[in-house]
PDB file of C-alpha atoms in Angstrom:
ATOM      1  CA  UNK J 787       7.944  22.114  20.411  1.00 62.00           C
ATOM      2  CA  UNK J 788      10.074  20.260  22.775  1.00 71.00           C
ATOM      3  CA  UNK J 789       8.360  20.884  25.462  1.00 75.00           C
ATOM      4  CA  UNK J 790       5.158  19.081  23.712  1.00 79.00           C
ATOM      5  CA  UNK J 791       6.584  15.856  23.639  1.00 80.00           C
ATOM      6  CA  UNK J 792       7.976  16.200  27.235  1.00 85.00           C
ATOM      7  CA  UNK J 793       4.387  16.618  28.446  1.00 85.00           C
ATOM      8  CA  UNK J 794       2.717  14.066  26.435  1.00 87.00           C
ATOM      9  CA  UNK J 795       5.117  11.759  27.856  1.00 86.00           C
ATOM     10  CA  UNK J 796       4.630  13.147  31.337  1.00 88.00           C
ATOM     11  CA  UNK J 797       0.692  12.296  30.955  1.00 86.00           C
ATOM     12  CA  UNK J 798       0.713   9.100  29.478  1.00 84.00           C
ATOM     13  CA  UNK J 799       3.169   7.838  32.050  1.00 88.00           C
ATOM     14  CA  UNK J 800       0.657   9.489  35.019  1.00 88.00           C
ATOM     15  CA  UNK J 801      -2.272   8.689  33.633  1.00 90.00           C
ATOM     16  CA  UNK J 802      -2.495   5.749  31.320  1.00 85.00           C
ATOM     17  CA  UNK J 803      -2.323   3.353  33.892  1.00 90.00           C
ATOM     18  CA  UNK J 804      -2.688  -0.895  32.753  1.00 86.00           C
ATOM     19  CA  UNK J 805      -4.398  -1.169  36.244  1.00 85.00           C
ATOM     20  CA  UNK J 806      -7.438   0.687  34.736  1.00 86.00           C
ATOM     21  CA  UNK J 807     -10.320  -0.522  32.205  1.00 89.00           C
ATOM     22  CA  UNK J 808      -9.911  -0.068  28.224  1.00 89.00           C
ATOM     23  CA  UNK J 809     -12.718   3.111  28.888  1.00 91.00           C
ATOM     24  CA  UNK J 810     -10.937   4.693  31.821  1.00 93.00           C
ATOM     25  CA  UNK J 811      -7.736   4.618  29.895  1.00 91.00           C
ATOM     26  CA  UNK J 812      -9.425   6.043  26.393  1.00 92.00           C
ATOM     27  CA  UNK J 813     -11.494   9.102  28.753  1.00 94.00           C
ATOM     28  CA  UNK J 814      -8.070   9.956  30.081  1.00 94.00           C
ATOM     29  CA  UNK J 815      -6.194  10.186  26.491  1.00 92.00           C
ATOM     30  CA  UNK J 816      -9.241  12.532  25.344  1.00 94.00           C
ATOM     31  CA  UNK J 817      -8.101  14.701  28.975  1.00 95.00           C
ATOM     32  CA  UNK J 818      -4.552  14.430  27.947  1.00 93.00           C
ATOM     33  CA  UNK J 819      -5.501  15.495  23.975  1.00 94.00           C
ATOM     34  CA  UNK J 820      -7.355  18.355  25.111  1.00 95.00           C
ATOM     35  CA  UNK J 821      -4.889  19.716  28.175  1.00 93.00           C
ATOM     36  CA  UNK J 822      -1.719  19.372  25.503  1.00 90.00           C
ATOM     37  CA  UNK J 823      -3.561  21.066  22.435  1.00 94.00           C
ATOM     38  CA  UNK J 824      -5.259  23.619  24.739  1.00 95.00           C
ATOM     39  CA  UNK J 825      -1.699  24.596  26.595  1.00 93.00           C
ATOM     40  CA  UNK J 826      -0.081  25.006  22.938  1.00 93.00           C
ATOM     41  CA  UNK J 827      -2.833  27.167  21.373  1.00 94.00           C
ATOM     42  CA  UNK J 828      -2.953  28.935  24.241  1.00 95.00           C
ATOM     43  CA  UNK J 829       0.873  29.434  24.226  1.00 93.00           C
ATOM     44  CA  UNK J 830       0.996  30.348  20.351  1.00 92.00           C
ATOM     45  CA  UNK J 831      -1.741  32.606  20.333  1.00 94.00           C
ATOM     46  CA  UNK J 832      -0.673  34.844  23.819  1.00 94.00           C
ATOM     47  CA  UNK J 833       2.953  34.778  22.124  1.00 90.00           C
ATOM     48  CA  UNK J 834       1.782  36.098  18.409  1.00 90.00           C
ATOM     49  CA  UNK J 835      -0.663  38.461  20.169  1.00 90.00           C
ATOM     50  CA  UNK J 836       2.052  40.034  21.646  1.00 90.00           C
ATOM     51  CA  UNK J 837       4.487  40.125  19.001  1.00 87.00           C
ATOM     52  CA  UNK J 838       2.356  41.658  16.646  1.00 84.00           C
ATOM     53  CA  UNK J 839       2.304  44.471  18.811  1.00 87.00           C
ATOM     54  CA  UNK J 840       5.980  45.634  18.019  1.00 85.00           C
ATOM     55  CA  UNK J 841       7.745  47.024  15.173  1.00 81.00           C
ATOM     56  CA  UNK J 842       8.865  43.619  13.479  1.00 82.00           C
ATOM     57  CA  UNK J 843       6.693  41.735  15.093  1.00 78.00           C
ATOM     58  CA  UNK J 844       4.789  40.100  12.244  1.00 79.00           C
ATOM     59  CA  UNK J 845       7.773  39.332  11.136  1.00 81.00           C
ATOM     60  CA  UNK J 846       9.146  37.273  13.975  1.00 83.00           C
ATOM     61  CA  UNK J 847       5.841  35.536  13.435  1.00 80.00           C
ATOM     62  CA  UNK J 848       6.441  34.705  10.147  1.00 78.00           C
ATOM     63  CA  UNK J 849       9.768  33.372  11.173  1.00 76.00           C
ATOM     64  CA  UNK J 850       8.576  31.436  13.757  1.00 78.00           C
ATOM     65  CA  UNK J 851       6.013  29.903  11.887  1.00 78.00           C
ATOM     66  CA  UNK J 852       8.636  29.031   9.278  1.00 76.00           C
ATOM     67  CA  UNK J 853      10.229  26.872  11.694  1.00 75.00           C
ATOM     68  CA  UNK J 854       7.255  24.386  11.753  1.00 76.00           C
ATOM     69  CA  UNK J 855       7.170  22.613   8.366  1.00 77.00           C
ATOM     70  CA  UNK J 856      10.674  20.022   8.393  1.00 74.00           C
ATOM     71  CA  UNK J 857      11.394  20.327   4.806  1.00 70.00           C
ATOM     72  CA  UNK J 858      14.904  20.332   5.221  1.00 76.00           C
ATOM     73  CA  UNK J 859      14.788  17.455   7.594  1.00 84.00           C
ATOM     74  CA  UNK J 860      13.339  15.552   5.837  1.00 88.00           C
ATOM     75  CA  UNK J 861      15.202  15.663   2.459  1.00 90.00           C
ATOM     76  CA  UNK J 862      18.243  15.052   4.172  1.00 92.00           C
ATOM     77  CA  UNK J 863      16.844  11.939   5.738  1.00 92.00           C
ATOM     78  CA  UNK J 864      15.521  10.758   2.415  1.00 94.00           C
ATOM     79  CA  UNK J 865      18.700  11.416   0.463  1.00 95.00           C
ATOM     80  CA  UNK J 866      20.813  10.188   3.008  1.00 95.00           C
ATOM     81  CA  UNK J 867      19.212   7.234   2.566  1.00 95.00           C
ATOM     82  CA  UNK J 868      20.214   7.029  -1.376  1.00 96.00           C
ATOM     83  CA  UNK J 869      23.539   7.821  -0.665  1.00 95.00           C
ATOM     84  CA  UNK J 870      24.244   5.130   2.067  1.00 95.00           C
ATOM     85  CA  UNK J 871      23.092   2.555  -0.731  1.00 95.00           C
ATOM     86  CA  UNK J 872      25.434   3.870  -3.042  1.00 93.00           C
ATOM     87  CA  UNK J 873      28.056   4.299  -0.477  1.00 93.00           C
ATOM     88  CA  UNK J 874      27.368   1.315   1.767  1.00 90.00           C
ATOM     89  CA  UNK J 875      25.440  -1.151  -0.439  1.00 92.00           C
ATOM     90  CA  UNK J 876      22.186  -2.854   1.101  1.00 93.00           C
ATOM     91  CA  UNK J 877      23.707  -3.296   4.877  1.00 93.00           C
ATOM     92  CA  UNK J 878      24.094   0.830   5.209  1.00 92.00           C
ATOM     93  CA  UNK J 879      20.641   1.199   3.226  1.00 93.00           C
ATOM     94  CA  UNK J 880      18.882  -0.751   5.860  1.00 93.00           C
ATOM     95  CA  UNK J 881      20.774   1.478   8.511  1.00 93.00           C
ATOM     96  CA  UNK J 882      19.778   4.397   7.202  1.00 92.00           C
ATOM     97  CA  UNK J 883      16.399   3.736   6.280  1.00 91.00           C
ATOM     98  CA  UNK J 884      15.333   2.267   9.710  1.00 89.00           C
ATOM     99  CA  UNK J 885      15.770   6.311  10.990  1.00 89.00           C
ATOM    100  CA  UNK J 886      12.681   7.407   8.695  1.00 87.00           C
ATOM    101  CA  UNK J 887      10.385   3.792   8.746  1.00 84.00           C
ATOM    102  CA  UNK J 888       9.101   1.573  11.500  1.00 75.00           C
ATOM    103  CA  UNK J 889       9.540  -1.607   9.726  1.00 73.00           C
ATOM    104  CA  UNK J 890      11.528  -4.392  10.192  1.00 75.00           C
ATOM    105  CA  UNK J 891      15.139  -3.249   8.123  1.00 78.00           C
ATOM    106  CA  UNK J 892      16.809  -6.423   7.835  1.00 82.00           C
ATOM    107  CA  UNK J 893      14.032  -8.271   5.761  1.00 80.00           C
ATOM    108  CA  UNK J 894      14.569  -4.912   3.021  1.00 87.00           C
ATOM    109  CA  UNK J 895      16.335  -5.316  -0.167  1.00 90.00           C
ATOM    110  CA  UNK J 896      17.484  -3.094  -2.426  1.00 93.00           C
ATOM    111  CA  UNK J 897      14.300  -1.966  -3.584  1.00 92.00           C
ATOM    112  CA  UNK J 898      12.092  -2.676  -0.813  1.00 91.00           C
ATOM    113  CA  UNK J 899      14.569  -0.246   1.206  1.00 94.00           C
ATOM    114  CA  UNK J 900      14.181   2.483  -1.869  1.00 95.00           C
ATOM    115  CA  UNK J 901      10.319   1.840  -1.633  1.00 94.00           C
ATOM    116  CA  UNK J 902      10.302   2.605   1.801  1.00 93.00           C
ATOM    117  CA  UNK J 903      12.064   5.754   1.669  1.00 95.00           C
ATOM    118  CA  UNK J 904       9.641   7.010  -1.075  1.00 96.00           C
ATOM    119  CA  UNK J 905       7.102   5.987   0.632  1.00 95.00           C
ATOM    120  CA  UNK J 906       8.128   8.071   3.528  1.00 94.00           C
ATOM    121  CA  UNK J 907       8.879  10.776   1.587  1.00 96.00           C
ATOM    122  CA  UNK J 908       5.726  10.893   0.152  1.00 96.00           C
ATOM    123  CA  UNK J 909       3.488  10.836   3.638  1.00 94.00           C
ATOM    124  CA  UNK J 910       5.828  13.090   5.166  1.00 93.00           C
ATOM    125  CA  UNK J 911       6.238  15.411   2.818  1.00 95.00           C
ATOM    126  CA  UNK J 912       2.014  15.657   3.572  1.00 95.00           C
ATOM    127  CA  UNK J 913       2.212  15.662   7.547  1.00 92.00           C
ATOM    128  CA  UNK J 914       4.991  17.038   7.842  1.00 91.00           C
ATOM    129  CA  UNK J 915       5.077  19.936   5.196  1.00 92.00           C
ATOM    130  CA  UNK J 916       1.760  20.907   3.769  1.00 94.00           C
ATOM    131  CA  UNK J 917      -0.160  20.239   6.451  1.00 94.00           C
ATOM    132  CA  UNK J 918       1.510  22.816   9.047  1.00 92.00           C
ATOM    133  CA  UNK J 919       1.609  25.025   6.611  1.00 91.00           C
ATOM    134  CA  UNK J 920      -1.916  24.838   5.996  1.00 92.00           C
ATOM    135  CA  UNK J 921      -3.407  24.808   9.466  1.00 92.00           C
ATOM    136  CA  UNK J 922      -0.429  28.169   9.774  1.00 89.00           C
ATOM    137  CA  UNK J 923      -2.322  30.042   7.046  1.00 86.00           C
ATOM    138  CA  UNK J 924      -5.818  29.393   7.693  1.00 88.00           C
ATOM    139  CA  UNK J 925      -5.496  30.139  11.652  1.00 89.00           C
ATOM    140  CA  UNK J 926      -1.499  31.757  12.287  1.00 88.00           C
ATOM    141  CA  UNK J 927       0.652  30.454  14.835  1.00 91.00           C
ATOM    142  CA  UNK J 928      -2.144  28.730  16.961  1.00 93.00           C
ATOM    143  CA  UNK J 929      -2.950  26.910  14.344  1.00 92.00           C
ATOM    144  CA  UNK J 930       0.301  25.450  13.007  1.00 92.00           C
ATOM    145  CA  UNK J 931       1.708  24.729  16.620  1.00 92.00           C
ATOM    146  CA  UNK J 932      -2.013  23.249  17.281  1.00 94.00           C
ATOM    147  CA  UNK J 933      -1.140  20.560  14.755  1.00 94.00           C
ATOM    148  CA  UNK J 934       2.383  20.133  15.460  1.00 92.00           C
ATOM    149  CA  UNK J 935       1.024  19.226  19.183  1.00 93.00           C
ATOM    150  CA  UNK J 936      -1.732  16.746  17.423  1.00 94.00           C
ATOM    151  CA  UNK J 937       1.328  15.170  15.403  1.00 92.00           C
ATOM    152  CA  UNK J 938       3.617  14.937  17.721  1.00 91.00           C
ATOM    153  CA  UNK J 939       0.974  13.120  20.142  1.00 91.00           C
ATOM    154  CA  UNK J 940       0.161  10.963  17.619  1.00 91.00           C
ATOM    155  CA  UNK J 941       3.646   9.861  16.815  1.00 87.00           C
ATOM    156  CA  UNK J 942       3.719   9.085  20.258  1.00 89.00           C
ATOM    157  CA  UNK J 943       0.962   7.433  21.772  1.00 88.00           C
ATOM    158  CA  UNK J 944      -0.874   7.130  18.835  1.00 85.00           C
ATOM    159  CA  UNK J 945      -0.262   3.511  17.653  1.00 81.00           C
ATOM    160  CA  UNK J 946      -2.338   0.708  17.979  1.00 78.00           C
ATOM    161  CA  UNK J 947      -0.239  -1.297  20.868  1.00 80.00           C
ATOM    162  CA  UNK J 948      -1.557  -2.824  24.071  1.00 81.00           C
ATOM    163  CA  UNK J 949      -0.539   0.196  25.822  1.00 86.00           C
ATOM    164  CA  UNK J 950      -1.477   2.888  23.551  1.00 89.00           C
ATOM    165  CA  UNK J 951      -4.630   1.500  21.659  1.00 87.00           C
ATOM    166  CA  UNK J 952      -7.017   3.134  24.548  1.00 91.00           C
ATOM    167  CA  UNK J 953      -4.710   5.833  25.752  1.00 92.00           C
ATOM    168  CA  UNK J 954      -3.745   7.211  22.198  1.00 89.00           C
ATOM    169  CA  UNK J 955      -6.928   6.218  20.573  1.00 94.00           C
ATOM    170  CA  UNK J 956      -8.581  10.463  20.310  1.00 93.00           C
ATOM    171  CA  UNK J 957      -4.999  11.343  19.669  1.00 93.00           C
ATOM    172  CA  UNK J 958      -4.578   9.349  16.581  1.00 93.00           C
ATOM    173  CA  UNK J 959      -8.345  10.168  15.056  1.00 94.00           C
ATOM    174  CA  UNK J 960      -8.173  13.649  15.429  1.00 96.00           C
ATOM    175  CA  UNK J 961      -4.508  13.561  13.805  1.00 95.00           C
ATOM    176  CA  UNK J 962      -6.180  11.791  11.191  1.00 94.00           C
ATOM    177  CA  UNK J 963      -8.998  14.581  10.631  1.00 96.00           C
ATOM    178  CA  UNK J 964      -6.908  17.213  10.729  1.00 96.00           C
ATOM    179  CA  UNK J 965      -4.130  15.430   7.909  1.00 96.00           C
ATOM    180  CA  UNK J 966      -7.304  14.889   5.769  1.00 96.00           C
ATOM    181  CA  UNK J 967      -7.098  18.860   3.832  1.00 96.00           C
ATOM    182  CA  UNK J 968      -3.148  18.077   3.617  1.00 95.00           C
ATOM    183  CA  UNK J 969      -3.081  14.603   2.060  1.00 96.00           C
ATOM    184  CA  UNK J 970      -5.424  15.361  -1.120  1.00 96.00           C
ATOM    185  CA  UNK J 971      -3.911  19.226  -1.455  1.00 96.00           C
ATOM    186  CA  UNK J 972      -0.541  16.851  -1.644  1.00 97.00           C
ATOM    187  CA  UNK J 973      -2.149  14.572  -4.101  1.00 97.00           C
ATOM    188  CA  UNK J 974      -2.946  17.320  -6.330  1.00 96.00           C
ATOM    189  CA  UNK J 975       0.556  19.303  -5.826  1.00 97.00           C
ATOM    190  CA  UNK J 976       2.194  15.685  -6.689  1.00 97.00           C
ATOM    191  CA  UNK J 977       0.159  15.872  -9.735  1.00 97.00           C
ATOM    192  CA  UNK J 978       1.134  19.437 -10.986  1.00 97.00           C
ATOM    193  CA  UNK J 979       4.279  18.669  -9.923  1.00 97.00           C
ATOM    194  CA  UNK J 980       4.691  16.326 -12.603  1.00 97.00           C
ATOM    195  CA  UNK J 981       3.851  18.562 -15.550  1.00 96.00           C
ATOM    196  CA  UNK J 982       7.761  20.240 -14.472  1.00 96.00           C
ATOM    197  CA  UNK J 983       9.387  16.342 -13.757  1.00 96.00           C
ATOM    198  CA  UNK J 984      11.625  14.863 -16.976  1.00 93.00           C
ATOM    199  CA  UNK J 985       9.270  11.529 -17.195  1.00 92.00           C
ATOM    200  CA  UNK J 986       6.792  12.150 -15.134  1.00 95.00           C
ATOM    201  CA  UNK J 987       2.999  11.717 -15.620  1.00 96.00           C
ATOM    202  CA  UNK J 988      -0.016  13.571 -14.436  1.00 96.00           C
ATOM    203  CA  UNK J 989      -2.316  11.542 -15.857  1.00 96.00           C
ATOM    204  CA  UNK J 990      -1.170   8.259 -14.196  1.00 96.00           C
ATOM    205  CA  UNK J 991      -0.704  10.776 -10.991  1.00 97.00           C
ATOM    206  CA  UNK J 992      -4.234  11.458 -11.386  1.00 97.00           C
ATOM    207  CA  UNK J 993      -5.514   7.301 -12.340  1.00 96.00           C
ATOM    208  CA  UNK J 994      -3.484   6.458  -9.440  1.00 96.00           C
ATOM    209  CA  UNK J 995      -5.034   8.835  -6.871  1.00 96.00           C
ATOM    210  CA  UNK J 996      -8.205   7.149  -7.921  1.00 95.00           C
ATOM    211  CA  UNK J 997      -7.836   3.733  -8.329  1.00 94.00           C
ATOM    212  CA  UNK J 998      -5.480   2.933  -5.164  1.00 94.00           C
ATOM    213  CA  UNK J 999      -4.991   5.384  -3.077  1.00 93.00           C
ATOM    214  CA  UNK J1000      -8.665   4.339  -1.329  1.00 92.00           C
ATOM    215  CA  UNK J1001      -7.598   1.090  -0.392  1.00 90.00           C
ATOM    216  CA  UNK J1002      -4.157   2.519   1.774  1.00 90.00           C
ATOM    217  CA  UNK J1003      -4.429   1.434   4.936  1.00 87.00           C
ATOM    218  CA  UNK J1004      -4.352   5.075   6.418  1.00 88.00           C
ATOM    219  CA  UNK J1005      -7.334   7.251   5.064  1.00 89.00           C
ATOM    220  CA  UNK J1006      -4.747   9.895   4.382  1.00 93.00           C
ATOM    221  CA  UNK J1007      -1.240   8.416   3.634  1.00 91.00           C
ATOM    222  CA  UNK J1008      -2.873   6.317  -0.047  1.00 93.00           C
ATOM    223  CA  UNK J1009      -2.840  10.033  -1.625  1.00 96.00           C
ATOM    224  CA  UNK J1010       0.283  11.671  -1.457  1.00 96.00           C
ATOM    225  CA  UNK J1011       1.655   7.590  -2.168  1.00 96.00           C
ATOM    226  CA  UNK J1012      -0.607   6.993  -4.903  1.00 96.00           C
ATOM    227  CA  UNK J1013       0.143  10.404  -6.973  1.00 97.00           C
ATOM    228  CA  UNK J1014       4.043  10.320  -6.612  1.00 98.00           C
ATOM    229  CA  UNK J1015       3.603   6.482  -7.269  1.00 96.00           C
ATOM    230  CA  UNK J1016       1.963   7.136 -10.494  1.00 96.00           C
ATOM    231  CA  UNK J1017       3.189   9.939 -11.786  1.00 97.00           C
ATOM    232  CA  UNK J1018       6.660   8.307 -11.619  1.00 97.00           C
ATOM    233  CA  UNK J1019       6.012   4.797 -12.849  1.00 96.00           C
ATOM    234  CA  UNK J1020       6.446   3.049  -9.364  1.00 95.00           C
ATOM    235  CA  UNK J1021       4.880   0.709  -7.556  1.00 94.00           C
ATOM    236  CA  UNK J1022       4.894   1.556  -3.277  1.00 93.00           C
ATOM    237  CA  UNK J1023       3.644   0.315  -0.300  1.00 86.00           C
ATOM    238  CA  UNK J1024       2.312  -2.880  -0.476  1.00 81.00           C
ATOM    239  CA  UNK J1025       3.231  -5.886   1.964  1.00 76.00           C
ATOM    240  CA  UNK J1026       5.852  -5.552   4.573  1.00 72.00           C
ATOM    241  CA  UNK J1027       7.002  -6.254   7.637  1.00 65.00           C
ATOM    242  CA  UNK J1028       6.600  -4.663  11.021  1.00 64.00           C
ATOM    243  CA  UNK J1029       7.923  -6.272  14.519  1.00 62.00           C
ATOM    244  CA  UNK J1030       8.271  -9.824  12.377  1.00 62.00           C
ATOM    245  CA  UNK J1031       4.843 -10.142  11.497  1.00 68.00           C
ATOM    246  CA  UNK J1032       4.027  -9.562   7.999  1.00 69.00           C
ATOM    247  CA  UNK J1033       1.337  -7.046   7.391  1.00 73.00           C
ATOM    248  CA  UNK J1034      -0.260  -7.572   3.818  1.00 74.00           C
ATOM    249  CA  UNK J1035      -1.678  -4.115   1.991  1.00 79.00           C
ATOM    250  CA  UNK J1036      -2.193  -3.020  -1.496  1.00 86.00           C
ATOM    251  CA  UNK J1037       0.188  -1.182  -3.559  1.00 90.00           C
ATOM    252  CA  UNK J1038       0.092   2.326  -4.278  1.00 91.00           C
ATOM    253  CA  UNK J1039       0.616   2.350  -8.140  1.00 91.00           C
ATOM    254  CA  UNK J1040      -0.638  -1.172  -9.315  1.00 86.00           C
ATOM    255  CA  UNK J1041       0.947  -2.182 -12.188  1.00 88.00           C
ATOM    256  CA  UNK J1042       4.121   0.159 -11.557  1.00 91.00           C
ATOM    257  CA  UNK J1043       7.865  -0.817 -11.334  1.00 94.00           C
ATOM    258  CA  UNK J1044       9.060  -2.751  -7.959  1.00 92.00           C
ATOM    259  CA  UNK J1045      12.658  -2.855  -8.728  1.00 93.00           C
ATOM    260  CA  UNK J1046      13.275   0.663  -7.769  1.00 95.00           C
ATOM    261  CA  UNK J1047      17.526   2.417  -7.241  1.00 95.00           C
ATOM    262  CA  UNK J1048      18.488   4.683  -5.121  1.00 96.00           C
ATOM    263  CA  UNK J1049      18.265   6.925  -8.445  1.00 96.00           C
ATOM    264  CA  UNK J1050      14.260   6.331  -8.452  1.00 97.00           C
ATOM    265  CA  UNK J1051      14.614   7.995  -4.744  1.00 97.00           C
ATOM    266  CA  UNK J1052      17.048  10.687  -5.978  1.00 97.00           C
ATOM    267  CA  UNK J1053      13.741  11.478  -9.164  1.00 97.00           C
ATOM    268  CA  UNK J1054      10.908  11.604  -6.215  1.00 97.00           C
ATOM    269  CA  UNK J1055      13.302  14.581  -4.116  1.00 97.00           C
ATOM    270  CA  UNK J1056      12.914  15.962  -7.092  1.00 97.00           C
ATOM    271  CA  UNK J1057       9.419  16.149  -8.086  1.00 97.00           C
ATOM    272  CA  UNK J1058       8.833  16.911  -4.146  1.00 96.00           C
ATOM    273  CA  UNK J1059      11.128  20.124  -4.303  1.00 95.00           C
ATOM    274  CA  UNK J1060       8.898  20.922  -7.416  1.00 96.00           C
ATOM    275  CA  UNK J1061       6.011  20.970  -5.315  1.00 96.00           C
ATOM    276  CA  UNK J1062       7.239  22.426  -2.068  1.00 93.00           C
ATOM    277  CA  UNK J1063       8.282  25.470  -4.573  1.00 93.00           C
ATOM    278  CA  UNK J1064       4.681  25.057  -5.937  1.00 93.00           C
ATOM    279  CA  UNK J1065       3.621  25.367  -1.905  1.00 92.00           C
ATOM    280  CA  UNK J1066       4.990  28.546  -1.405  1.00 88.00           C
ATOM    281  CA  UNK J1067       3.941  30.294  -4.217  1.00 88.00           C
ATOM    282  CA  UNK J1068       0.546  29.039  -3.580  1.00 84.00           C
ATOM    283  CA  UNK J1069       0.851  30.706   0.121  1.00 80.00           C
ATOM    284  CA  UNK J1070       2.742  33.824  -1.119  1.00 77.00           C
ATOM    285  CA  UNK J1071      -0.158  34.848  -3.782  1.00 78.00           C
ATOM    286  CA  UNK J1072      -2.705  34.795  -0.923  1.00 74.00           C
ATOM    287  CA  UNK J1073      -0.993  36.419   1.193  1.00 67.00           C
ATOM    288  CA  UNK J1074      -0.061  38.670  -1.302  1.00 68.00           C
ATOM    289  CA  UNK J1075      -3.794  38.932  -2.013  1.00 69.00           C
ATOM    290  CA  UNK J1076      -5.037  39.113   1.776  1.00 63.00           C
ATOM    291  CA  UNK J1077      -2.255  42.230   2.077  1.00 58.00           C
ATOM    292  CA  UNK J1078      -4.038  44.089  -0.873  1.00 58.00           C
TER     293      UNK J1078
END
């Protein structure tokens, strides 16, 4: 998916030009959205067509499609960030932490630098897991690299800058519609995942999800937050910082412990491997079931 991010970077330094008006610029993100996720679809769907044709070519497909979701990635980000605390104290916390979060690191404590690696767990573990797998079993390659393309173009352009409000302004809505399935099927894994989690609760995975998780900032991100949150007792998100200005927002988990260790991170790994197993057994019994 390199090769993605090469060419979104290729068209937004072509074509999102300050010289033009706020509409010209927004017209010629929608052209870049729809030449990007048209060129990858295209690509996935030639390439599975004709693997499918040869002996073991459904399963190269399944292999590549494997490759999408960054579970692994992101678990090691996640712990690493744990273990620089406990290695490094609050200075290689901040270090570490500042390669998964866009906030400001030196204004984190302890916990605030544990909150934000839950936090990122949590979201990530949505957009970056679940999702691709979802848009890969509902429409096969196309669809997983499809998303991958609207993900990586909104991690990109899609933030709400001077340069990239106009330019990255389809890019970031339509990443947002298609995370919508992900983030609530994330919620509820969260949830179930919590019946199998020493301490855990489902119940306050479940209150959470429905008292806080509408007032997130991001219409997807409160979810997955708000059901780890809860079902393990924590309090995340909230204000915090980002490029010194301080950006107030409600917590995901009201009521739920701030103070968190790099233990409390080490207990949401945890409950997340619970549900990623969860996600594959969901996707093995129907494809089980679609084979039948």
């Amino acid at each position: 998916m390199t090769w993605i991010g090469s060419l979104i970077a290729l068209l937004d330094k072509k074509w999102n030009r300050e010289s033009d008006s706020f509409s010209r610029r927004k017209g010629m993100g929608v052209a870049a959205l729809i030449i990007f996720l048209a060129s990858t679809v295209l690509i996935a769907w030639v390439l599975q067509s004709t693997l499918l044709w040869l002996p073991l070519g459904l399963l190269i497909v399944a292999v590549l499609g494997a490759s999408l979701p960054a579970q692994k990635s992101l678990e090691q980000h996640v712990a690493a960030v744990a273990l620089a605390l406990e290695r490094d104290g609050i200075e290689g916390g901040r270090k570490a932490v500042s390669m998964i979060v866009g906030r400001d690191p030196e204004k984190l404590d302890e916990a605030a630098v544990c909150r934000a690696a839950i936090e990122s767990l949590a979201e990530n573990f949505s957009d970056g897991i679940v999702a691709p797998s979802l848009w890969l079993g509902l429409l096969g390659l196309p669809g997983g690299a499809g998303y991958k393309a609207i993900n990586t173009a909104d991690s990109m352009i899609g933030h709400r800058s001077a340069r990239h409000e106009a330019f990255g302004w389809a890019s970031a809505r339509l990443d947002d519609l298609v995370n919508l399935p992900a983030s609530r099927l994330t919620g509820l894994l969260f949830v179930l995942s919590a019946f199998f989690v020493k301490g855990a609760s489902p119940r306050e995975g479940v209150n959470a999800i429905f008292r806080d998780a509408r007032h997130h900032r991001s219409p997807n991100a409160g979810w997955p937050e708000a059901a780890l949150a809860g079902a393990l007792g924590f309090a995340l998100a909230g204000p915090r910082s980002y490029g010194g200005q301080m950006i107030e927002a409600r917590f995901m988990g009201e009521g739920g412990r701030r103070d968190l260790t790099a233990a409390d991170i080490r207990q949401a790994l945890k409950l997340t491997r619970v549900a990623d197993a969860m996600l594959i057994c969901f996707f093995g019994v129907i494809a089980a079931v679609i084979a039948l």
